[in-house]
Short mmCIF file of C-alpha atoms and ligand atoms in Angstrom, two decimals:
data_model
loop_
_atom_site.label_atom_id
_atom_site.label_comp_id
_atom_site.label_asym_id
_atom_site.label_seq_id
_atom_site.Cartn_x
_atom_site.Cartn_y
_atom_site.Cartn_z
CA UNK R 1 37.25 -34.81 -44.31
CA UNK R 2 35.02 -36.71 -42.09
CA UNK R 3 35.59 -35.60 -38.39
CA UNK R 4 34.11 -38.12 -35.18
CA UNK R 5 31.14 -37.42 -34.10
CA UNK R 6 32.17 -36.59 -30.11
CA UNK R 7 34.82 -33.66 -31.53
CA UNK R 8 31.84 -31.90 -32.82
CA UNK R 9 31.60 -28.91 -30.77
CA UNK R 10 28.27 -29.10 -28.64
CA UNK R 11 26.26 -26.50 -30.08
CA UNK R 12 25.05 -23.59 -27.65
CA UNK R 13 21.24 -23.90 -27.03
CA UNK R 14 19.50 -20.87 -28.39
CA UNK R 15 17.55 -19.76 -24.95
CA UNK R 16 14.27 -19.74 -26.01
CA UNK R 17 12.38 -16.35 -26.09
CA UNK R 18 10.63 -15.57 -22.33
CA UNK R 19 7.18 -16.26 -22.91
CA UNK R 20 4.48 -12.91 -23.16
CA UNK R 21 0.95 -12.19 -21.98
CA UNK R 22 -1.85 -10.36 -23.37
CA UNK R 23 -3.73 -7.59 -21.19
CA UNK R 24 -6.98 -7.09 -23.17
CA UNK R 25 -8.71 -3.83 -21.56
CA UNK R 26 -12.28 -3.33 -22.05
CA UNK R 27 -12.29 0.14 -21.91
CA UNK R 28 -8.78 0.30 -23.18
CA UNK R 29 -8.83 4.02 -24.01
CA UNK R 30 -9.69 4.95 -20.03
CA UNK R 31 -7.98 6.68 -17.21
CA UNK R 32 -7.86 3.53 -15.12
CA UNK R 33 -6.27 1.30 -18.25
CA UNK R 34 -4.45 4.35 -19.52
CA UNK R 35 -2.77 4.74 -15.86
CA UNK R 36 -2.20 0.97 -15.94
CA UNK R 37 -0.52 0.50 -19.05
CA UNK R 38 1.79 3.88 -18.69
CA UNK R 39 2.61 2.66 -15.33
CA UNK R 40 3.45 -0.73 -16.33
CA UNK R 41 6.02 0.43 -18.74
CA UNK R 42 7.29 3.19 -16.57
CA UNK R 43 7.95 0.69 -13.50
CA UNK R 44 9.10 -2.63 -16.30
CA UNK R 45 11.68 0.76 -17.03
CA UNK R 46 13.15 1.62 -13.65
CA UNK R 47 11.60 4.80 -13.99
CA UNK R 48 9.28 4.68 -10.98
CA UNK R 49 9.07 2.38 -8.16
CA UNK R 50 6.27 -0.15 -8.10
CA UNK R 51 4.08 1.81 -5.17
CA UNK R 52 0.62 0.06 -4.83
CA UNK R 53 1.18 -2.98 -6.22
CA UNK R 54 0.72 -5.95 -3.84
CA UNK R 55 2.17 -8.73 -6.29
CA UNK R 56 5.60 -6.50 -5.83
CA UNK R 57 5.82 -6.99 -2.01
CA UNK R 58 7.77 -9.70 -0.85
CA UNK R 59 5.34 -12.44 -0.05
CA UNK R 60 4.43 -12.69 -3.72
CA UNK R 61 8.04 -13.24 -5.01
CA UNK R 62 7.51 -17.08 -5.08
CA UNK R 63 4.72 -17.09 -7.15
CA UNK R 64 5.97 -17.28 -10.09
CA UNK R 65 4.02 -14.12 -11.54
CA UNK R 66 4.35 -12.75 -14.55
CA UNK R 67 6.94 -9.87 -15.12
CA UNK R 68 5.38 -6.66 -15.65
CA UNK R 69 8.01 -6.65 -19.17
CA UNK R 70 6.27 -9.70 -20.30
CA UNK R 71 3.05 -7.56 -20.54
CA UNK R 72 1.51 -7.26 -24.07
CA UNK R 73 -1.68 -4.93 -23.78
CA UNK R 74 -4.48 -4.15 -26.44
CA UNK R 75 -8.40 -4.05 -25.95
CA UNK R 76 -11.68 -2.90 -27.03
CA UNK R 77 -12.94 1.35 -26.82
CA UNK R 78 -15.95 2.76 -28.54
CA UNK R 79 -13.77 6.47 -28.36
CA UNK R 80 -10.33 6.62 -30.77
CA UNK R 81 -8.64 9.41 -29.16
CA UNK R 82 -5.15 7.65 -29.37
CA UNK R 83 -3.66 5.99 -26.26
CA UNK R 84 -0.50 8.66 -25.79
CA UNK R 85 -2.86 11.96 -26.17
CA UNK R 86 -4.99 10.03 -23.71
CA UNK R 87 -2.14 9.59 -21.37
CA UNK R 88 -0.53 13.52 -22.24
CA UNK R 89 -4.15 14.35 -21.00
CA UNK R 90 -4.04 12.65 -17.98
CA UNK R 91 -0.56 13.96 -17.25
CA UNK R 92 -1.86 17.80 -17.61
CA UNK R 93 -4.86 16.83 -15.16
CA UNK R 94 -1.94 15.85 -12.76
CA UNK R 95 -2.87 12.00 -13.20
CA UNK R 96 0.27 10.73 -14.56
CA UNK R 97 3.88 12.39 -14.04
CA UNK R 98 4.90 15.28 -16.58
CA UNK R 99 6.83 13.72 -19.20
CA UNK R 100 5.92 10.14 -18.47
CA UNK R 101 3.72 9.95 -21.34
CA UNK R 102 6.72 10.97 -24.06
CA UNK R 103 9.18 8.54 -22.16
CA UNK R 104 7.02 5.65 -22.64
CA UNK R 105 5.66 6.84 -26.03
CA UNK R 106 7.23 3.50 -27.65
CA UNK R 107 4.40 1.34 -25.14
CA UNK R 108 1.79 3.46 -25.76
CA UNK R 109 1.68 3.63 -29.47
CA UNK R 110 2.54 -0.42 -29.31
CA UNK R 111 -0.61 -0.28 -27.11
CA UNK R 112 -3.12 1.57 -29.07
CA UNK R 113 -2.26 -0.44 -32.38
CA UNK R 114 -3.96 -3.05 -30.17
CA UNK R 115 -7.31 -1.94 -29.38
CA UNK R 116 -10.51 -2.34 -31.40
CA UNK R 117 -14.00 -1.03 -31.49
CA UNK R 118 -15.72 -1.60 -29.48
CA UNK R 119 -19.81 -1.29 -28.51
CA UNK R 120 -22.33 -1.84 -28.81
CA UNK R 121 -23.41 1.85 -29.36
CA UNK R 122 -26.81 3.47 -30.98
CA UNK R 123 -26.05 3.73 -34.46
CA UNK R 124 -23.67 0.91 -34.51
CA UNK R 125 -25.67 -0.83 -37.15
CA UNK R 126 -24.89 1.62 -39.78
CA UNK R 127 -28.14 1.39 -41.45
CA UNK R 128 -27.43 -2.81 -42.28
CA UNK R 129 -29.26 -4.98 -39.54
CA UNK R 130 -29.09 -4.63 -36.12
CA UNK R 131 -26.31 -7.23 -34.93
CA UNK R 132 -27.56 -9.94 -32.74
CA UNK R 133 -26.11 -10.83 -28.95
CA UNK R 134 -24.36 -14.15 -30.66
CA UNK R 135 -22.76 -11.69 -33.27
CA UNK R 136 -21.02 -8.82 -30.83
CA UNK R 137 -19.89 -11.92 -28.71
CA UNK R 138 -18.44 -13.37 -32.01
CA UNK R 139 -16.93 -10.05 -33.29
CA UNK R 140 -14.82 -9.64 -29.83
CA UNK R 141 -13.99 -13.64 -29.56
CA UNK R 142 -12.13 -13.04 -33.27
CA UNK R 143 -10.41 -9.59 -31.77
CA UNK R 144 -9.13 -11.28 -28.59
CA UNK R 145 -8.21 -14.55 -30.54
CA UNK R 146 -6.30 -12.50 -33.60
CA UNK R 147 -4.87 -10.36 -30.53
CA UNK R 148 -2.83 -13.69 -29.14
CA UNK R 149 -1.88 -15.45 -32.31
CA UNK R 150 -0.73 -12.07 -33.70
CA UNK R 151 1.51 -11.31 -30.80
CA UNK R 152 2.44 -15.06 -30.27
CA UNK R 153 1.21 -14.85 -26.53
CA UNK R 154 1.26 -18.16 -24.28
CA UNK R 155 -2.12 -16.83 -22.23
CA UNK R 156 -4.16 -13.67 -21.93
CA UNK R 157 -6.90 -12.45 -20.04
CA UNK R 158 -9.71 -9.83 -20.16
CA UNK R 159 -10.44 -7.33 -17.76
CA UNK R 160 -13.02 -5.16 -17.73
CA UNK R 161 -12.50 -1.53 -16.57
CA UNK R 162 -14.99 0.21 -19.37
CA UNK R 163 -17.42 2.81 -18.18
CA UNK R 164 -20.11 1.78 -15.32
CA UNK R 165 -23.35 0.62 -16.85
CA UNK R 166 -26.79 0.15 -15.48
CA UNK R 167 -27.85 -3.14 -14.29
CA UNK R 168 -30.16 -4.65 -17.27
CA UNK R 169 -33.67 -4.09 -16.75
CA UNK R 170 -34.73 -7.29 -18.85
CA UNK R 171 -33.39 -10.77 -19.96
CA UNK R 172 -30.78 -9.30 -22.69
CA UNK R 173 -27.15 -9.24 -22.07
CA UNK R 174 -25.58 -5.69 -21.69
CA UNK R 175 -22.19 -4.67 -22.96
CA UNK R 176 -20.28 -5.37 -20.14
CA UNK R 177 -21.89 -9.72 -20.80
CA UNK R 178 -20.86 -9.43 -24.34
CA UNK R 179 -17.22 -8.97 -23.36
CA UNK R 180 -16.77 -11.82 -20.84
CA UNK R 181 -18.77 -14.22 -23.24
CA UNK R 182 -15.94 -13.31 -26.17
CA UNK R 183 -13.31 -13.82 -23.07
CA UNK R 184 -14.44 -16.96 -22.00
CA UNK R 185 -15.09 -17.92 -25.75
CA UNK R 186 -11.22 -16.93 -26.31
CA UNK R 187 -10.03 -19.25 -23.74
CA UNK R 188 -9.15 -16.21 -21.45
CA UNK R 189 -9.70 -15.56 -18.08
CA UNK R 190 -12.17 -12.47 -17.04
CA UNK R 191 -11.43 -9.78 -14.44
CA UNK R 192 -14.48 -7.37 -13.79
CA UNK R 193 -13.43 -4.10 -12.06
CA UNK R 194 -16.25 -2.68 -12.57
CA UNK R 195 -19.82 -2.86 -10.89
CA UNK R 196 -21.31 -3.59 -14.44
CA UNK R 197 -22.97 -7.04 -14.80
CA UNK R 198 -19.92 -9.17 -16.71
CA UNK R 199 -20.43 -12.64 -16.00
CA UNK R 200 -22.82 -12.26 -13.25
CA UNK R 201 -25.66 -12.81 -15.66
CA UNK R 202 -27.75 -16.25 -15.31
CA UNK R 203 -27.38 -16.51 -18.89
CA UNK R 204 -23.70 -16.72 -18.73
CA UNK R 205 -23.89 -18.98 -15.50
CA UNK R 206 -23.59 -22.56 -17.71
CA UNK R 207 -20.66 -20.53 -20.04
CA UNK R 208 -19.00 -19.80 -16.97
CA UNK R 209 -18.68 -23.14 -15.40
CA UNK R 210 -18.09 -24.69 -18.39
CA UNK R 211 -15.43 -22.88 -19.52
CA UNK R 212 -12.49 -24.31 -17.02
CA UNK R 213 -11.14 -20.52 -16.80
CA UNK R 214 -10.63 -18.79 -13.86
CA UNK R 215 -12.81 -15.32 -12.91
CA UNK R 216 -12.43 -12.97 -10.65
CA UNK R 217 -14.97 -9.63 -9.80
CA UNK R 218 -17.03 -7.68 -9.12
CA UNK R 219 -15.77 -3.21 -8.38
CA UNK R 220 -12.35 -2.90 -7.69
CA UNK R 221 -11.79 -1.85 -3.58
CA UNK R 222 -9.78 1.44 -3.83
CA UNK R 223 -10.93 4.25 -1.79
CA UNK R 224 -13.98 4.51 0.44
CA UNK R 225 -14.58 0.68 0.36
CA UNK R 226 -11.40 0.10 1.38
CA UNK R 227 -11.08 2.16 4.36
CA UNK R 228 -15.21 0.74 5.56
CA UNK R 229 -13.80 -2.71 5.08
CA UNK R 230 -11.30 -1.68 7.57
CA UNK R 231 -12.94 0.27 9.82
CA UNK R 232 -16.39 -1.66 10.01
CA UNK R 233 -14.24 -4.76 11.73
CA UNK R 234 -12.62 -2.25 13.63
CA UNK R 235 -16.15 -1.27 15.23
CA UNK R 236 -17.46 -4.86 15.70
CA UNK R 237 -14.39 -6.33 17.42
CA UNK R 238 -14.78 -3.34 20.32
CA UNK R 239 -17.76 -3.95 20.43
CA UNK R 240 -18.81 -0.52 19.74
CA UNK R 241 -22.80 -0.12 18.04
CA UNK R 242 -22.58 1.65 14.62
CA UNK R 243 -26.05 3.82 14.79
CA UNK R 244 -25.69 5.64 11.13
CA UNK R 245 -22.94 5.38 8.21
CA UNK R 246 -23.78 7.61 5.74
CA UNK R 247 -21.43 8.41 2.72
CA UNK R 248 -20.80 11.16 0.38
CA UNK R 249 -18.46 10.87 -2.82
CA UNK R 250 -17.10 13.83 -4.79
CA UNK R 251 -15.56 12.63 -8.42
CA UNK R 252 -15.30 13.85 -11.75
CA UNK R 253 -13.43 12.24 -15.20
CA UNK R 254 -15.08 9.63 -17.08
CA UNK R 255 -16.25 7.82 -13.81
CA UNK R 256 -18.20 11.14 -12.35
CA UNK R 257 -20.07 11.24 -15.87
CA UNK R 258 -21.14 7.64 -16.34
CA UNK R 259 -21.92 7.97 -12.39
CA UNK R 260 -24.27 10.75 -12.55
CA UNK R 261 -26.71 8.21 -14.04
CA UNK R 262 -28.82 7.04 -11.06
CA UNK R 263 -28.72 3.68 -12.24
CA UNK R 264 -25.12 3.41 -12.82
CA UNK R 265 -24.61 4.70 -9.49
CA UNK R 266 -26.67 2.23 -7.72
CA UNK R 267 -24.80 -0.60 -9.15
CA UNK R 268 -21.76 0.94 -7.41
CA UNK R 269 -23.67 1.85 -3.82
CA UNK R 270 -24.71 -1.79 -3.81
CA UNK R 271 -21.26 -2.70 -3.43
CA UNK R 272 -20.09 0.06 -1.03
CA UNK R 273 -23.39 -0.80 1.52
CA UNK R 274 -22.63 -4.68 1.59
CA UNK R 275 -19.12 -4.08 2.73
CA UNK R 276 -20.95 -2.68 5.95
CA UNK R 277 -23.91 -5.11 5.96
CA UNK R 278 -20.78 -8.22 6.00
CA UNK R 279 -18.61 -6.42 8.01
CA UNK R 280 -20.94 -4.90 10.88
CA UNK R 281 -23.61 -8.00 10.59
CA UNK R 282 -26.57 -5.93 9.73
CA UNK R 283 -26.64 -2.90 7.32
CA UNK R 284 -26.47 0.42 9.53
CA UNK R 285 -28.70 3.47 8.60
CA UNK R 286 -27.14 5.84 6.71
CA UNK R 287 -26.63 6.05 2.40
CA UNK R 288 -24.06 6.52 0.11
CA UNK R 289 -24.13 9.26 -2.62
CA UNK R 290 -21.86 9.74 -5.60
CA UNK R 291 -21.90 13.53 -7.15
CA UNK R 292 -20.29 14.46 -10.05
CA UNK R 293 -18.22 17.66 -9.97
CA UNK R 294 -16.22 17.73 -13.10
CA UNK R 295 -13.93 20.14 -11.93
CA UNK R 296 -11.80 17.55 -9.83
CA UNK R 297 -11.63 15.37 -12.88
CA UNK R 298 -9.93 12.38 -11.07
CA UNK R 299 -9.55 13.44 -8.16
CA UNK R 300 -12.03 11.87 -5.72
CA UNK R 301 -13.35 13.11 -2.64
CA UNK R 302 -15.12 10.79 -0.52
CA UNK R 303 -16.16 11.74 3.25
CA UNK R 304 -17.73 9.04 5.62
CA UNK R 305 -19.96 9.88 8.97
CA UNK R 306 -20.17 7.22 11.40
CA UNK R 307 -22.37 7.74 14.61
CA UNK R 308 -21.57 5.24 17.52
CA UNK R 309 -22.51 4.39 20.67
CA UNK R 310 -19.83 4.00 23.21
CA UNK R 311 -20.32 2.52 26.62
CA UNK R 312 -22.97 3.53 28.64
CA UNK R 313 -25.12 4.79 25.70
CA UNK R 314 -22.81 7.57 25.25
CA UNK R 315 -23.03 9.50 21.23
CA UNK R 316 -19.64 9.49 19.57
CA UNK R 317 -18.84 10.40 16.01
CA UNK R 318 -15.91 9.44 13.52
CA UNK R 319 -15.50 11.23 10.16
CA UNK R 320 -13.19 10.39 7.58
CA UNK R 321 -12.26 12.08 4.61
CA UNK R 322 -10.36 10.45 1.79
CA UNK R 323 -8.65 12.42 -1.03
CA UNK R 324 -7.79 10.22 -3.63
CA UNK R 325 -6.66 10.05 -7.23
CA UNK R 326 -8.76 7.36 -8.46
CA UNK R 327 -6.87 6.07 -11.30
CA UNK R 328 -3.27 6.29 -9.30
CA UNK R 329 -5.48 3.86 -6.69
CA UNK R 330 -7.39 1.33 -9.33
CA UNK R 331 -4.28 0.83 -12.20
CA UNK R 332 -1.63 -0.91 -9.54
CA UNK R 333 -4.29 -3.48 -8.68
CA UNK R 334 -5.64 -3.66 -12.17
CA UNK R 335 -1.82 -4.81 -12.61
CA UNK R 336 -1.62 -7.13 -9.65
CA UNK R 337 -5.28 -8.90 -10.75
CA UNK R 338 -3.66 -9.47 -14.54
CA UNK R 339 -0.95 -10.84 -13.14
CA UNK R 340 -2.77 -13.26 -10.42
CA UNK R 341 -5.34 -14.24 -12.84
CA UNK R 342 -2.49 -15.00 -15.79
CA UNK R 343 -0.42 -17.07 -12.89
CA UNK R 344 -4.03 -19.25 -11.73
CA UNK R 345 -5.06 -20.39 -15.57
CA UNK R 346 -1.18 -21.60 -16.01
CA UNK R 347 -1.38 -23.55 -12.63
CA UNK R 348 -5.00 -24.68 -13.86
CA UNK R 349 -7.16 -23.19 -11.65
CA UNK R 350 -10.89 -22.37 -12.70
CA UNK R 351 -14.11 -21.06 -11.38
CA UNK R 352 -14.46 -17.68 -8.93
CA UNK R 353 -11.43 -16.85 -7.65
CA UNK R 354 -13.01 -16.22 -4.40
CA UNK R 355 -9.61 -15.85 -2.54
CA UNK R 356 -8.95 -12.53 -4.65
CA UNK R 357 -12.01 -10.36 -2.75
CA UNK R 358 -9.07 -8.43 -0.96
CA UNK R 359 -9.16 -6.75 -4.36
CA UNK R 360 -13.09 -5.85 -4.76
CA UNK R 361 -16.02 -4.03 -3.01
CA UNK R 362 -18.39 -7.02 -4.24
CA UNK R 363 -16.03 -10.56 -4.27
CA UNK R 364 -17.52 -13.56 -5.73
CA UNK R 365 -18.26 -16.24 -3.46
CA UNK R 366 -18.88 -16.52 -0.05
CA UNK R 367 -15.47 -15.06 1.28
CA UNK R 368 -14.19 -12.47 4.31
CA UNK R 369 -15.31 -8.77 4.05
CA UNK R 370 -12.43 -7.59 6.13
CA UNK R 371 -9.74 -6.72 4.94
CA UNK R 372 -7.02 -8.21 7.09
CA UNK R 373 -8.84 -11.49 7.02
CA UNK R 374 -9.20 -11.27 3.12
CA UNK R 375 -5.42 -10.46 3.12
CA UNK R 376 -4.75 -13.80 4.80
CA UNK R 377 -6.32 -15.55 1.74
CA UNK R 378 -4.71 -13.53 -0.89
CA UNK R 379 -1.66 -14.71 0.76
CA UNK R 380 -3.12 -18.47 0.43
CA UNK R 381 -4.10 -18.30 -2.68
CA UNK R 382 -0.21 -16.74 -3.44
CA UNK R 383 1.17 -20.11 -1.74
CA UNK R 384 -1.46 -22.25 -4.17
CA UNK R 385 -0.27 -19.99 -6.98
CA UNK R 386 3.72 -20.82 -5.76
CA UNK R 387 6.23 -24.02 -6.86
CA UNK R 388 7.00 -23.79 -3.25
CA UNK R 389 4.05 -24.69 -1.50
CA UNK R 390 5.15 -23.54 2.23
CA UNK R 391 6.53 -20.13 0.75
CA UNK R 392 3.09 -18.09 1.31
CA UNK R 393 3.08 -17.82 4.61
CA UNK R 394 -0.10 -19.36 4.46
CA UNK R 395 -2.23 -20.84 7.66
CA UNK R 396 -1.58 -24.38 8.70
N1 NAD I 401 -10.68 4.35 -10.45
C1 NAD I 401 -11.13 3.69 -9.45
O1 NAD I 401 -10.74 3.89 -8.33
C2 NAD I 401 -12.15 2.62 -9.71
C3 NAD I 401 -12.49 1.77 -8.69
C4 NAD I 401 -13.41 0.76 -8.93
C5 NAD I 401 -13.98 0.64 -10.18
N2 NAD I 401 -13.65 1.49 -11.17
C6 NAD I 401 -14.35 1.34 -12.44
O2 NAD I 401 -13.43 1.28 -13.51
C7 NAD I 401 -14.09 1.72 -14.69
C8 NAD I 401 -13.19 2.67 -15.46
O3 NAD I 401 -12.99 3.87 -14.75
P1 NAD I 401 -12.28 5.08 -15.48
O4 NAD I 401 -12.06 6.12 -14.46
O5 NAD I 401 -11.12 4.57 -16.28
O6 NAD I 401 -13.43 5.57 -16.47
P2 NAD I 401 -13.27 6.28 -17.89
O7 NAD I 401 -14.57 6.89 -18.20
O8 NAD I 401 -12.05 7.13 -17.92
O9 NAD I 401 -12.99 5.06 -18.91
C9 NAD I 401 -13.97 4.18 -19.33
C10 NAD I 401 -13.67 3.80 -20.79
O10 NAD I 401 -14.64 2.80 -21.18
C11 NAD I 401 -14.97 3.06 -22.54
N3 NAD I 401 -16.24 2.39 -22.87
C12 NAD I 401 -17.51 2.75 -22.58
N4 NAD I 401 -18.39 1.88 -23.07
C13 NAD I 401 -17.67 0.91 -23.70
C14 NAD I 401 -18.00 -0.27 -24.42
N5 NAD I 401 -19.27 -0.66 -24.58
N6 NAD I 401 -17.00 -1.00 -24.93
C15 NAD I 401 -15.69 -0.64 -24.78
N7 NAD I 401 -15.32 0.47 -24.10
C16 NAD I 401 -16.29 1.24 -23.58
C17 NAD I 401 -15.04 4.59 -22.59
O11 NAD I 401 -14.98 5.05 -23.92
C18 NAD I 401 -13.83 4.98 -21.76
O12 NAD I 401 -12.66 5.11 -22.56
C19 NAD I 401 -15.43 2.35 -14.24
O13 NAD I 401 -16.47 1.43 -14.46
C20 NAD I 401 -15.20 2.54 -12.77
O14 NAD I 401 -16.42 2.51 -12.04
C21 NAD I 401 -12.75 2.48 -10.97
#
């Protein structure tokens, strides 16, 4: 029996699957990438609002961001303490919400099937030759690369939140170099949290231009920073002469340890001081210290001391004392940059992504240091980001 063609019954289109991204952590196994990928499955779950995240507001719902369920993590770690102990440790330190690390067990375990070693570390050789630059950059290219075709993703990018280094003494390329040379290699965009060198290296420089990916760095802004990148404005537009800013920082966790190196720690201070040297025009006296008390684990103190001269020469003092928990502050905007940076490599954008230094204590490129004005381009750079170009809000 031979039926017409036009009484065929139109077959239903099979929707096709919502596309996924990739979140590949350097550092993967940490309390700032732990805290981001719990919370990203606890908030994708309706189990906790999405406090601290910035691409969840309303000016960034036309952007056309990726959903936090759309999220596919993995990464490098040189520790193997699995992802959900890490997280059940966090959540007896007070970190994470009892019981959030057995309701999202599923994510975690998904997670930590995803991360590799990573290094390089002394001993990593394993008595066979030492492994050249070229061949760690090679070994995490492969990773990242076998990470997206295994999981099918349509983009992913790399961000780095491993522990701080020190700033290389000589020509070679520390760890942190390695990693965004394998991103850039993978065809991924780079996020740098941390103060650690990353693509800032001048051998890097003709990678990173050439690469057509978008970059974003250096420290995320989440505590002290933050609050000097508000208040050192604050102080210039009264017109009110900053005489000292000194700076004392209490932390323990991972981030006190690898900060009780004096050399780590001055990568980080370098940031902290130039928020004041942009913001105030001229770097006050004053210096910032970073102690590590491993009894607060992540629980940050940091306490500020600003002396002022008010009219008339007369002495005035503000103090400010911020209590923090560090990795609560750093995962929701290790979340929103992820997101941002997936959204600007699908619209084709490349180089710095200079409008995201709302987001760090050192941007790249010559952008605002104050916060409010570096707000107004995040917003921008959400209309650029946007199928509707007048939906940001942005200044005409
Ligand atoms: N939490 C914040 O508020 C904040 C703000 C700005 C920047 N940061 C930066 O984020 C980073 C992470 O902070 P954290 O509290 O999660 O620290 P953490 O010590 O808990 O985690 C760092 C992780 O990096 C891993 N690691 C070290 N060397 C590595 C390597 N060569 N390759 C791969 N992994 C490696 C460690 O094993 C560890 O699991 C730090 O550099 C910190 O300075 C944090």
């Amino acid at each position: 029996m031979s039926a017409e063609p036009s009484s065929l019954p139109t077959p239903t289109p099979t929707p096709s699957p919502a596309p996924r991204f990739g979140v590949w952590f350097v550092g993967a196994r940490g309390s700032v990438a732990t805290t981001a990928i719990t919370g990203s499955a606890a908030v994708a779950a309706g189990l906790h609002p999405p406090t601290g995240m910035v691409t969840e507001t309303p000016d960034f719902a036309a952007c056309g961001l990726p959903p936090l369920s759309s999220l596919v993590f993995g990464g490098h770690d040189t520790v193997d303490c699995p992802l959900p102990k890490r997280a059940e440790h966090l959540a007896a330190g007070g970190v994470l919400p009892h019981g959030l690390p057995s309701a999202v067990h599923a994510e975690l375990a998904a997670a930590d099937a995803e991360i590799r070693p990573g290094g390089p570390l002394p001993g990593d050789t394993d008595g066979g030759p030492a492994r050249t630059d070229d061949d760690w950059i090679a070994v995490f290219t492969a990773d990242i690369r076998d990470f997206v075709d295994r999981q099918g993703l349509a983009g992913a990018v790399v961000v780095n939140v491993a522990s701080t280094e020190p700033a290389p003494a000589d020509g070679s390329l520390p760890p942190s170099s390695l990693y965004a040379a394998a991103a850039l290699r993978a065809g991924c965009p780079y996020v740098n949290f941390t103060p650690s060198t990353g693509l800032h290296h001048p051998r890097l420089a003709k990678l990173a231009e050439s690469s057509g990916l978008p970059y974003a760095g250096r420290d995320g802004k989440t505590g002290q920073t933050l609050l000097r990148s508000v208040l050192g404005p604050m102080f210039l537009q009264r017109a009110l002469a900053v005489r000292a800013w000194s700076g004392t920082n209490l932390l323990g966790g991972g981030d006190g340890a690898a900060l009780a190196d004096p050399a780590a720690a001055a990568a980080k201070n370098a940031g902290k001081e130039r928020v004041l040297a942009d913001t105030l025009g001229a770097a006050p006296e004053g210096e910032v210290h970073i102690d590590d008390v491993p009894a607060l684990g992540d629980w940050k103190t940091a306490w500020d001391h600003i002396a002022f001269d008010g009219f008339l020469g007369s002495r005035m003092i503000l103090q400010t004392i911020w209590q923090g928990c560090d990795s609560a502050l750093a995962a929701p905007l290790v979340l929103d940059l992820a997101r941002l940076t997936l959204r600007a490599r699908q619209k084709g954008l490349s180089g710095p992504l200079t409008d995201l230094g709302f987001y760090f204590k050192d941007p790249v490129g010559d952008g605002p240091s104050a916060l409010a004005e570096q707000y107004v381009r995040l917003r921008h750079f959400a209309g650029r980001l946007s199928t509707a170009p007048d939906a940001s809000g942005a200044p005409r």
